[in-house]
Amino acid sequence: MRIAALARMVALMSLSVLAAITLCIASDQTASADEVIAFLDEAVAYVDNNGMENALQEFNDPTGSFVRGDLYIFAYDFNGTCLAHPINPELVGQTSLLDINDVDVVGREIALAKRGGGTMYIVFPNPSHEGKEELKQIHLENVNDSMYLGSGRYLSDIRASFDQGERDELVAFVNEALKYAQENGKEKALQAFNDPEGNFNRDGLYIFAYDYGGRNLALSHQPELVGTNRIDAQDPNGVYFIQQIIDVAKNGDGFTYYVYPDPSNNMTPELKLSYVMDVDGTWFLGSGIYSSD
């Protein structure tokens, strides 16, 4: 009986140790989206209660109350100048930022913040992983139209780097489609883009097109969506990706990220880096490459 009791005690102790290890592992993981939003709301309240100057001083303090593991607050004004960044203080005072895939990070953030805020993706060094460049889902809030605050969570298991050669091929493909549209007209171009067996569906690449109201004009692998308005379409993480690609196209051209079904992988949702270009001020076209490629 004593042996049995001792065995039960050892088993209970083992479970306790295992539980403690599990908790430690869990505590080392990145924050949830809800935790990021709550943290950001706390920072906005701090600005309201303490004023911008005091708040920026606190946000810039790497040992302050707004640095918690891989969670921290950054701040920019609407001219694109960095006002606070406790992890990368060299960014403070700078006015632009391109990530490793040539995404205009600050430009995308400003466009989103001007709509009041929301969520988007960037690639940025993870302080918990020795500064490794990783995909990050950030959330932004507009603070009295004077600046915006942001914070985010790292999605470390998703490949974040897209090869320069892949990006160059993507840009060349979209430029080819733009030239075709300019030389052949909108109607003929959209017919070609919507043909799943046509010249603009090759090696996993395809052309999509929208007008600036969010109405889809070409989507060869999802023909049921052609003609529908997708302005409020969200990806699985709540990113309003059509609104964000419209922001990019309005600037002429550029890259952006979102999660979207990959037709070359059984329509499995994957991270997508898209490049879009304005056609004539009324509609735009683009294409993208997937992280699993």
CSV table of C-alpha atoms in Angstrom, one decimal:
chain,number,residue,atom,x,y,z
A,1,MET,CA,0.0,0.0,0.0
A,2,ARG,CA,2.9,2.4,0.9
A,3,ILE,CA,4.5,1.6,-2.5
A,4,ALA,CA,1.2,2.3,-4.3
A,5,ALA,CA,0.7,5.6,-2.4
A,6,LEU,CA,4.3,6.6,-3.1
A,7,ALA,CA,3.7,5.8,-6.8
A,8,ARG,CA,0.6,8.0,-6.9
A,9,MET,CA,2.5,10.8,-5.2
A,10,VAL,CA,5.3,10.6,-7.7
A,11,ALA,CA,2.8,10.6,-10.6
A,12,LEU,CA,1.1,13.7,-9.1
A,13,MET,CA,4.4,15.5,-8.7
A,14,SER,CA,5.3,14.6,-12.3
A,15,LEU,CA,2.0,16.0,-13.6
A,16,SER,CA,2.7,19.2,-11.5
A,17,VAL,CA,6.1,19.6,-13.1
A,18,LEU,CA,4.7,18.9,-16.6
A,19,ALA,CA,2.0,21.5,-16.0
A,20,ALA,CA,4.6,24.1,-14.8
A,21,ILE,CA,6.7,23.4,-18.0
A,22,THR,CA,3.6,23.8,-20.1
A,23,LEU,CA,2.8,27.1,-18.5
A,24,CYS,CA,6.4,28.3,-19.1
A,25,ILE,CA,6.2,27.3,-22.8
A,26,ALA,CA,2.8,29.0,-23.1
A,27,SER,CA,4.1,32.2,-21.5
A,28,ASP,CA,6.9,32.4,-24.0
A,29,GLN,CA,4.5,32.5,-26.9
A,30,THR,CA,3.5,35.7,-28.7
A,31,ALA,CA,0.4,37.5,-27.5
A,32,SER,CA,-3.1,36.9,-28.9
A,33,ALA,CA,-4.8,39.4,-31.1
A,34,ASP,CA,-7.2,40.3,-28.2
A,35,GLU,CA,-4.2,40.9,-25.9
A,36,VAL,CA,-2.6,43.2,-28.5
A,37,ILE,CA,-5.8,45.2,-28.8
A,38,ALA,CA,-6.2,45.6,-25.1
A,39,PHE,CA,-2.6,46.6,-24.7
A,40,LEU,CA,-3.1,49.2,-27.5
A,41,ASP,CA,-6.2,50.6,-25.8
A,42,GLU,CA,-4.3,50.9,-22.6
A,43,ALA,CA,-1.6,53.0,-24.4
A,44,VAL,CA,-4.3,55.3,-25.9
A,45,ALA,CA,-5.8,55.8,-22.5
A,46,TYR,CA,-2.3,56.6,-21.2
A,47,VAL,CA,-2.0,59.4,-23.8
A,48,ASP,CA,-5.5,60.8,-22.8
A,49,ASN,CA,-4.6,60.8,-19.1
A,50,ASN,CA,-1.0,62.0,-19.2
A,51,GLY,CA,-0.6,64.0,-22.4
A,52,MET,CA,1.4,63.3,-25.6
A,53,GLU,CA,4.8,64.4,-24.3
A,54,ASN,CA,4.7,62.2,-21.2
A,55,ALA,CA,3.2,59.3,-23.1
A,56,LEU,CA,5.9,59.4,-25.8
A,57,GLN,CA,8.6,59.5,-23.1
A,58,GLU,CA,7.1,56.4,-21.5
A,59,PHE,CA,6.6,54.6,-24.9
A,60,ASN,CA,10.3,55.2,-25.7
A,61,ASP,CA,11.6,53.7,-22.5
A,62,PRO,CA,12.8,50.2,-23.2
A,63,THR,CA,12.3,49.4,-19.5
A,64,GLY,CA,9.0,51.2,-19.2
A,65,SER,CA,5.5,49.9,-18.6
A,66,PHE,CA,4.7,49.6,-22.3
A,67,VAL,CA,7.4,47.0,-23.1
A,68,ARG,CA,6.2,43.5,-22.1
A,69,GLY,CA,8.1,40.7,-23.7
A,70,ASP,CA,7.7,41.0,-27.5
A,71,LEU,CA,4.8,43.5,-26.9
A,72,TYR,CA,5.6,47.2,-27.2
A,73,ILE,CA,4.1,50.4,-28.4
A,74,PHE,CA,5.4,52.4,-31.3
A,75,ALA,CA,4.1,55.8,-32.5
A,76,TYR,CA,4.2,57.9,-35.7
A,77,ASP,CA,2.8,61.2,-36.8
A,78,PHE,CA,0.8,61.6,-40.0
A,79,ASN,CA,3.9,63.0,-41.8
A,80,GLY,CA,5.4,59.5,-41.4
A,81,THR,CA,7.9,60.5,-38.7
A,82,CYS,CA,8.6,58.0,-36.0
A,83,LEU,CA,7.9,59.4,-32.5
A,84,ALA,CA,8.4,56.4,-30.3
A,85,HIS,CA,10.1,53.0,-30.7
A,86,PRO,CA,11.6,51.4,-27.6
A,87,ILE,CA,13.1,48.4,-29.3
A,88,ASN,CA,14.6,50.2,-32.3
A,89,PRO,CA,15.3,53.7,-31.0
A,90,GLU,CA,17.3,54.5,-34.2
A,91,LEU,CA,14.0,54.7,-36.0
A,92,VAL,CA,12.9,57.7,-33.9
A,93,GLY,CA,12.9,60.8,-36.1
A,94,GLN,CA,13.1,58.8,-39.4
A,95,THR,CA,10.3,59.3,-41.9
A,96,SER,CA,10.1,56.2,-44.0
A,97,LEU,CA,10.6,52.4,-43.6
A,98,LEU,CA,10.7,49.6,-46.2
A,99,ASP,CA,10.7,46.1,-45.0
A,100,ILE,CA,12.8,43.2,-46.4
A,101,ASN,CA,10.2,42.6,-49.2
A,102,ASP,CA,10.1,46.3,-50.3
A,103,VAL,CA,6.8,46.9,-48.6
A,104,ASP,CA,6.3,50.6,-47.7
A,105,VAL,CA,5.5,50.0,-44.0
A,106,VAL,CA,4.9,53.6,-42.9
A,107,GLY,CA,2.9,54.4,-46.0
A,108,ARG,CA,0.6,51.4,-45.5
A,109,GLU,CA,0.3,52.3,-41.8
A,110,ILE,CA,-0.6,55.9,-42.4
A,111,ALA,CA,-3.4,54.9,-44.9
A,112,LEU,CA,-4.8,52.5,-42.4
A,113,ALA,CA,-4.6,54.9,-39.5
A,114,LYS,CA,-6.3,57.7,-41.4
A,115,ARG,CA,-9.3,55.4,-41.6
A,116,GLY,CA,-9.3,55.3,-37.9
A,117,GLY,CA,-7.1,52.2,-37.5
A,118,GLY,CA,-7.3,48.5,-37.9
A,119,THR,CA,-5.0,45.6,-38.5
A,120,MET,CA,-2.4,44.8,-41.2
A,121,TYR,CA,0.8,42.8,-41.7
A,122,ILE,CA,4.5,43.8,-41.9
A,123,VAL,CA,7.8,42.0,-41.6
A,124,PHE,CA,9.9,43.3,-38.7
A,125,PRO,CA,12.7,42.1,-36.4
A,126,ASN,CA,11.4,40.0,-33.5
A,127,PRO,CA,13.3,41.1,-30.2
A,128,SER,CA,12.4,37.7,-28.7
A,129,HIS,CA,14.2,35.9,-31.5
A,130,GLU,CA,17.4,37.8,-31.6
A,131,GLY,CA,16.1,40.3,-34.1
A,132,LYS,CA,15.1,37.8,-36.7
A,133,GLU,CA,12.9,39.3,-39.5
A,134,GLU,CA,9.4,37.8,-39.0
A,135,LEU,CA,5.9,38.3,-40.1
A,136,LYS,CA,4.0,40.5,-37.7
A,137,GLN,CA,0.3,41.3,-37.5
A,138,ILE,CA,0.0,44.9,-36.1
A,139,HIS,CA,-3.0,46.8,-34.9
A,140,LEU,CA,-3.2,50.6,-35.1
A,141,GLU,CA,-5.2,53.3,-33.5
A,142,ASN,CA,-5.6,57.0,-34.6
A,143,VAL,CA,-5.0,59.3,-31.6
A,144,ASN,CA,-6.9,62.6,-32.1
A,145,ASP,CA,-5.6,62.8,-35.7
A,146,SER,CA,-2.2,63.9,-34.3
A,147,MET,CA,-0.5,60.6,-34.3
A,148,TYR,CA,-1.1,56.9,-34.4
A,149,LEU,CA,-0.1,54.2,-32.0
A,150,GLY,CA,0.6,50.6,-32.9
A,151,SER,CA,1.5,47.2,-31.4
A,152,GLY,CA,1.5,43.7,-32.7
A,153,ARG,CA,2.1,40.0,-32.5
A,154,TYR,CA,4.6,37.9,-34.4
A,155,LEU,CA,3.5,35.0,-36.6
A,156,SER,CA,6.8,33.3,-36.4
A,157,ASP,CA,5.8,30.0,-38.1
A,158,ILE,CA,5.0,31.7,-41.4
A,159,ARG,CA,7.7,32.3,-43.9
A,160,ALA,CA,8.2,36.0,-44.2
A,161,SER,CA,11.0,36.4,-46.7
A,162,PHE,CA,10.2,36.5,-50.5
A,163,ASP,CA,13.1,36.0,-52.8
A,164,GLN,CA,14.2,39.0,-54.8
A,165,GLY,CA,14.0,37.0,-58.0
A,166,GLU,CA,10.4,36.0,-57.2
A,167,ARG,CA,9.5,39.7,-56.6
A,168,ASP,CA,11.2,40.8,-59.8
A,169,GLU,CA,9.2,38.2,-61.8
A,170,LEU,CA,6.0,39.3,-60.1
A,171,VAL,CA,6.6,43.0,-60.9
A,172,ALA,CA,7.4,42.1,-64.5
A,173,PHE,CA,4.3,40.0,-64.8
A,174,VAL,CA,2.1,42.8,-63.6
A,175,ASN,CA,3.8,45.3,-65.9
A,176,GLU,CA,3.1,42.9,-68.8
A,177,ALA,CA,-0.6,42.9,-67.9
A,178,LEU,CA,-0.7,46.6,-67.6
A,179,LYS,CA,0.9,47.1,-71.0
A,180,TYR,CA,-1.7,44.6,-72.5
A,181,ALA,CA,-4.5,46.6,-70.9
A,182,GLN,CA,-3.2,49.9,-72.3
A,183,GLU,CA,-2.7,48.5,-75.8
A,184,ASN,CA,-5.9,46.4,-76.1
A,185,GLY,CA,-8.4,48.2,-73.9
A,186,LYS,CA,-10.2,47.3,-70.7
A,187,GLU,CA,-12.8,44.9,-72.2
A,188,LYS,CA,-10.3,42.7,-74.1
A,189,ALA,CA,-7.9,42.8,-71.2
A,190,LEU,CA,-10.4,41.7,-68.6
A,191,GLN,CA,-11.5,38.9,-70.9
A,192,ALA,CA,-7.9,37.7,-71.1
A,193,PHE,CA,-7.3,38.0,-67.3
A,194,ASN,CA,-10.5,36.0,-66.6
A,195,ASP,CA,-9.5,33.1,-68.8
A,196,PRO,CA,-8.1,30.4,-66.5
A,197,GLU,CA,-6.3,28.8,-69.5
A,198,GLY,CA,-5.1,32.1,-70.9
A,199,ASN,CA,-1.7,33.7,-71.1
A,200,PHE,CA,-2.2,35.6,-67.8
A,201,ASN,CA,-2.4,32.4,-65.8
A,202,ARG,CA,1.0,30.8,-65.6
A,203,ASP,CA,3.3,29.1,-63.1
A,204,GLY,CA,1.0,29.8,-60.2
A,205,LEU,CA,0.6,33.5,-61.1
A,206,TYR,CA,-2.7,35.1,-62.2
A,207,ILE,CA,-3.9,38.6,-62.7
A,208,PHE,CA,-6.7,40.1,-60.5
A,209,ALA,CA,-8.4,43.4,-61.2
A,210,TYR,CA,-10.8,45.8,-59.3
A,211,ASP,CA,-12.3,49.2,-59.6
A,212,TYR,CA,-11.8,51.7,-56.8
A,213,GLY,CA,-15.2,51.0,-55.3
A,214,GLY,CA,-14.0,47.5,-54.6
A,215,ARG,CA,-15.9,45.7,-57.4
A,216,ASN,CA,-14.0,42.7,-58.7
A,217,LEU,CA,-13.3,42.8,-62.5
A,218,ALA,CA,-11.1,39.8,-62.9
A,219,LEU,CA,-10.5,36.7,-60.8
A,220,SER,CA,-10.0,33.7,-63.0
A,221,HIS,CA,-9.9,31.1,-60.2
A,222,GLN,CA,-13.0,32.4,-58.4
A,223,PRO,CA,-15.3,33.4,-61.3
A,224,GLU,CA,-18.3,33.5,-59.0
A,225,LEU,CA,-16.8,36.6,-57.4
A,226,VAL,CA,-16.4,38.6,-60.6
A,227,GLY,CA,-18.8,41.6,-60.6
A,228,THR,CA,-19.3,41.5,-56.8
A,229,ASN,CA,-18.3,44.2,-54.5
A,230,ARG,CA,-15.6,43.1,-52.1
A,231,ILE,CA,-14.7,46.3,-50.3
A,232,ASP,CA,-15.4,44.8,-46.9
A,233,ALA,CA,-13.7,41.4,-47.6
A,234,GLN,CA,-11.5,40.3,-44.7
A,235,ASP,CA,-8.8,37.6,-44.5
A,236,PRO,CA,-8.9,35.0,-41.7
A,237,ASN,CA,-7.1,37.4,-39.3
A,238,GLY,CA,-9.5,40.3,-39.9
A,239,VAL,CA,-7.4,42.3,-42.4
A,240,TYR,CA,-9.6,44.3,-44.8
A,241,PHE,CA,-7.3,43.4,-47.7
A,242,ILE,CA,-9.3,44.9,-50.6
A,243,GLN,CA,-9.3,48.3,-48.8
A,244,GLN,CA,-5.5,48.0,-48.3
A,245,ILE,CA,-4.7,47.1,-51.9
A,246,ILE,CA,-6.9,50.0,-53.0
A,247,ASP,CA,-4.7,52.3,-50.8
A,248,VAL,CA,-1.6,50.9,-52.6
A,249,ALA,CA,-3.0,51.3,-56.1
A,250,LYS,CA,-4.1,54.9,-55.4
A,251,ASN,CA,-0.4,55.7,-54.9
A,252,GLY,CA,0.4,54.3,-58.4
A,253,ASP,CA,1.9,50.9,-57.4
A,254,GLY,CA,3.4,48.9,-54.6
A,255,PHE,CA,3.4,45.8,-52.5
A,256,THR,CA,1.1,44.6,-49.7
A,257,TYR,CA,0.4,41.4,-47.6
A,258,TYR,CA,-2.7,39.5,-46.8
A,259,VAL,CA,-3.8,35.8,-46.4
A,260,TYR,CA,-5.6,34.4,-49.4
A,261,PRO,CA,-6.5,31.0,-51.0
A,262,ASP,CA,-3.7,29.6,-53.1
A,263,PRO,CA,-5.1,28.0,-56.3
A,264,SER,CA,-1.9,26.0,-56.8
A,265,ASN,CA,-2.3,24.5,-53.4
A,266,ASN,CA,-6.0,23.4,-53.3
A,267,MET,CA,-7.1,26.9,-52.4
A,268,THR,CA,-5.4,26.6,-49.0
A,269,PRO,CA,-5.2,30.1,-47.3
A,270,GLU,CA,-1.5,31.3,-47.4
A,271,LEU,CA,0.3,34.5,-46.8
A,272,LYS,CA,0.4,36.4,-50.1
A,273,LEU,CA,2.6,39.2,-51.2
A,274,SER,CA,0.8,41.1,-53.9
A,275,TYR,CA,2.0,43.9,-56.3
A,276,VAL,CA,-0.6,46.2,-57.7
A,277,MET,CA,-0.6,49.0,-60.3
A,278,ASP,CA,-3.1,51.7,-61.2
A,279,VAL,CA,-4.4,51.4,-64.9
A,280,ASP,CA,-6.1,54.7,-65.6
A,281,GLY,CA,-7.4,56.1,-62.3
A,282,THR,CA,-10.6,54.1,-62.4
A,283,TRP,CA,-9.4,50.5,-62.0
A,284,PHE,CA,-6.2,48.6,-61.1
A,285,LEU,CA,-4.7,45.2,-61.5
A,286,GLY,CA,-2.2,43.1,-59.7
A,287,SER,CA,-0.9,39.6,-58.9
A,288,GLY,CA,0.8,37.9,-56.0
A,289,ILE,CA,3.2,35.2,-54.8
A,290,TYR,CA,2.5,32.9,-51.8
A,291,SER,CA,4.7,32.1,-48.8
A,292,SER,CA,4.5,28.4,-49.5
A,293,ASP,CA,5.9,28.7,-53.0
